[in-house]
Amino acid sequence: MNKNVGIMKEIDSLGRIVIPKEFRERLMLEGCVELILTADGVLIRNTEYKLVKRESRHILKR
């Protein structure tokens, strides 16, 4: 069963929105997320990559 849930959120003066805790828990979002622009809107999901700091440089790891 696909049950859609919607919540209205305001964008603050710095362009930020808060993803409700219920959404973050249900989608298991944590740390860094990926934003993808689609024809229907914006897709938010966990990123496949993590930034790891080693010897003053950032390396993308899978």
Tab-separated table of N, CA and C in Angstrom:
chain	number	residue	atom	x	y	z
A	1	MET	N	0.838	-1.176	0.000
A	1	MET	CA	0.000	0.000	0.000
A	1	MET	C	0.888	1.246	0.000
A	2	ASN	N	0.680	2.136	-0.963
A	2	ASN	CA	1.448	3.368	-1.072
A	2	ASN	C	0.624	4.500	-0.488
A	3	LYS	N	1.011	4.966	0.682
A	3	LYS	CA	0.284	6.031	1.344
A	3	LYS	C	1.115	7.302	1.291
A	4	ASN	N	0.622	8.314	0.567
A	4	ASN	CA	1.334	9.582	0.474
A	4	ASN	C	1.080	10.418	1.711
A	5	VAL	N	2.126	11.076	2.187
A	5	VAL	CA	2.041	11.950	3.346
A	5	VAL	C	2.611	13.292	2.939
A	6	GLY	N	1.916	14.366	3.263
A	6	GLY	CA	2.399	15.692	2.902
A	6	GLY	C	2.403	16.633	4.085
A	7	ILE	N	3.409	17.495	4.136
A	7	ILE	CA	3.534	18.510	5.176
A	7	ILE	C	4.000	19.790	4.491
A	8	MET	N	3.419	20.916	4.843
A	8	MET	CA	3.845	22.206	4.306
A	8	MET	C	4.972	22.751	5.187
A	9	LYS	N	6.058	23.194	4.572
A	9	LYS	CA	7.178	23.784	5.304
A	9	LYS	C	7.578	25.084	4.619
A	10	GLU	N	7.964	26.082	5.410
A	10	GLU	CA	8.433	27.354	4.859
A	10	GLU	C	9.934	27.274	4.625
A	11	ILE	N	10.377	27.993	3.604
A	11	ILE	CA	11.808	28.136	3.326
A	11	ILE	C	12.271	29.376	4.078
A	12	ASP	N	13.339	29.266	4.894
A	12	ASP	CA	13.800	30.421	5.660
A	12	ASP	C	14.598	31.369	4.774
A	13	SER	N	15.053	32.478	5.340
A	13	SER	CA	15.743	33.512	4.556
A	13	SER	C	17.073	33.035	3.975
A	14	LEU	N	17.620	31.937	4.496
A	14	LEU	CA	18.865	31.372	3.963
A	14	LEU	C	18.605	30.234	2.975
A	15	GLY	N	17.316	29.984	2.646
A	15	GLY	CA	16.969	28.958	1.670
A	15	GLY	C	16.878	27.555	2.243
A	16	ARG	N	16.743	27.432	3.565
A	16	ARG	CA	16.709	26.117	4.207
A	16	ARG	C	15.280	25.692	4.521
A	17	ILE	N	15.083	24.375	4.517
A	17	ILE	CA	13.840	23.788	5.018
A	17	ILE	C	14.222	22.685	5.991
A	18	VAL	N	13.319	22.372	6.893
A	18	VAL	CA	13.551	21.291	7.852
A	18	VAL	C	12.802	20.059	7.357
A	19	ILE	N	13.513	18.940	7.250
A	19	ILE	CA	12.867	17.667	6.914
A	19	ILE	C	12.341	17.107	8.227
A	20	PRO	N	11.021	16.919	8.329
A	20	PRO	CA	10.443	16.455	9.598
A	20	PRO	C	11.062	15.139	10.074
A	21	LYS	N	11.158	15.008	11.397
A	21	LYS	CA	11.756	13.824	12.014
A	21	LYS	C	11.092	12.542	11.530
A	22	GLU	N	9.754	12.557	11.389
A	22	GLU	CA	9.028	11.372	10.938
A	22	GLU	C	9.494	10.938	9.545
A	23	PHE	N	9.747	11.913	8.657
A	23	PHE	CA	10.234	11.609	7.311
A	23	PHE	C	11.645	11.036	7.377
A	24	ARG	N	12.526	11.697	8.171
A	24	ARG	CA	13.917	11.229	8.275
A	24	ARG	C	13.978	9.814	8.812
A	25	GLU	N	13.155	9.516	9.824
A	25	GLU	CA	13.146	8.166	10.393
A	25	GLU	C	12.594	7.153	9.397
A	26	ARG	N	11.490	7.471	8.760
A	26	ARG	CA	10.849	6.540	7.816
A	26	ARG	C	11.753	6.222	6.626
A	27	LEU	N	12.495	7.254	6.145
A	27	LEU	CA	13.376	7.079	4.985
A	27	LEU	C	14.810	6.754	5.380
A	28	MET	N	15.059	6.664	6.689
A	28	MET	CA	16.397	6.395	7.225
A	28	MET	C	17.431	7.384	6.681
A	29	LEU	N	17.071	8.667	6.661
A	29	LEU	CA	17.987	9.712	6.215
A	29	LEU	C	18.880	10.101	7.372
A	30	GLU	N	20.178	10.193	7.107
A	30	GLU	CA	21.118	10.616	8.139
A	30	GLU	C	22.353	11.177	7.483
A	31	GLY	N	23.029	12.059	8.191
A	31	GLY	CA	24.263	12.636	7.676
A	31	GLY	C	24.036	13.423	6.407
A	32	CYS	N	24.735	13.068	5.377
A	32	CYS	CA	24.681	13.748	4.087
A	32	CYS	C	23.595	13.123	3.210
A	33	VAL	N	22.772	13.966	2.576
A	33	VAL	CA	21.749	13.475	1.660
A	33	VAL	C	22.000	14.040	0.270
A	34	GLU	N	21.437	13.385	-0.711
A	34	GLU	CA	21.575	13.784	-2.108
A	34	GLU	C	20.254	14.409	-2.555
A	35	LEU	N	20.320	15.566	-3.214
A	35	LEU	CA	19.146	16.235	-3.763
A	35	LEU	C	19.197	16.107	-5.280
A	36	ILE	N	18.133	15.587	-5.872
A	36	ILE	CA	18.086	15.371	-7.316
A	36	ILE	C	16.860	16.083	-7.865
A	37	LEU	N	17.065	16.970	-8.831
A	37	LEU	CA	15.979	17.678	-9.479
A	37	LEU	C	15.354	16.769	-10.528
A	38	THR	N	14.037	16.529	-10.422
A	38	THR	CA	13.330	15.685	-11.374
A	38	THR	C	12.233	16.504	-12.042
A	39	ALA	N	11.578	15.916	-13.029
A	39	ALA	CA	10.479	16.598	-13.712
A	39	ALA	C	9.315	16.849	-12.761
A	40	ASP	N	9.186	16.020	-11.721
A	40	ASP	CA	8.078	16.130	-10.767
A	40	ASP	C	8.406	16.952	-9.526
A	41	GLY	N	9.662	17.273	-9.302
A	41	GLY	CA	10.050	18.018	-8.107
A	41	GLY	C	11.469	17.682	-7.696
A	42	VAL	N	11.671	17.538	-6.402
A	42	VAL	CA	13.009	17.242	-5.867
A	42	VAL	C	12.968	15.904	-5.144
A	43	LEU	N	13.932	15.049	-5.451
A	43	LEU	CA	14.084	13.762	-4.793
A	43	LEU	C	15.191	13.908	-3.754
A	44	ILE	N	14.924	13.482	-2.531
A	44	ILE	CA	15.918	13.518	-1.447
A	44	ILE	C	16.180	12.083	-1.020
A	45	ARG	N	17.451	11.686	-1.022
A	45	ARG	CA	17.777	10.322	-0.605
A	45	ARG	C	19.170	10.285	0.014
A	46	ASN	N	19.446	9.187	0.715
A	46	ASN	CA	20.793	9.004	1.255
A	46	ASN	C	21.783	8.949	0.109
A	47	THR	N	22.939	9.527	0.324
A	47	THR	CA	23.976	9.515	-0.693
A	47	THR	C	24.734	8.191	-0.650
A	48	GLU	N	25.228	7.760	-1.793
A	48	GLU	CA	26.022	6.531	-1.858
A	48	GLU	C	27.455	6.776	-1.419
A	49	TYR	N	27.847	8.027	-1.410
A	49	TYR	CA	29.235	8.368	-1.132
A	49	TYR	C	29.353	9.060	0.213
A	50	LYS	N	30.502	8.881	0.865
A	50	LYS	CA	30.794	9.560	2.116
A	50	LYS	C	32.102	10.314	1.946
A	51	LEU	N	32.138	11.550	2.462
A	51	LEU	CA	33.377	12.308	2.428
A	51	LEU	C	34.253	11.865	3.592
A	52	VAL	N	35.487	11.517	3.288
A	52	VAL	CA	36.430	11.077	4.302
A	52	VAL	C	37.623	12.015	4.255
A	53	LYS	N	37.977	12.586	5.397
A	53	LYS	CA	39.108	13.506	5.441
A	53	LYS	C	40.378	12.720	5.760
A	54	ARG	N	41.345	12.801	4.845
A	54	ARG	CA	42.641	12.146	5.043
A	54	ARG	C	43.736	13.112	4.642
A	55	GLU	N	44.654	13.363	5.529
A	55	GLU	CA	45.815	14.195	5.254
A	55	GLU	C	45.427	15.483	4.543
A	56	SER	N	44.466	16.212	5.118
A	56	SER	CA	44.023	17.515	4.630
A	56	SER	C	43.402	17.500	3.235
A	57	ARG	N	42.930	16.370	2.722
A	57	ARG	CA	42.204	16.354	1.450
A	57	ARG	C	40.971	15.489	1.592
A	58	HIS	N	39.986	15.797	0.790
A	58	HIS	CA	38.740	15.047	0.845
A	58	HIS	C	38.722	13.983	-0.245
A	59	ILE	N	38.349	12.790	0.108
A	59	ILE	CA	38.301	11.671	-0.826
A	59	ILE	C	36.889	11.107	-0.826
A	60	LEU	N	36.310	10.909	-1.998
A	60	LEU	CA	34.993	10.290	-2.088
A	60	LEU	C	35.149	8.782	-2.011
A	61	LYS	N	34.412	8.150	-1.101
A	61	LYS	CA	34.456	6.695	-0.957
A	61	LYS	C	33.087	6.123	-1.149
A	62	ARG	N	33.018	4.976	-1.723
A	62	ARG	CA	31.759	4.263	-1.902
A	62	ARG	C	31.497	3.417	-0.695
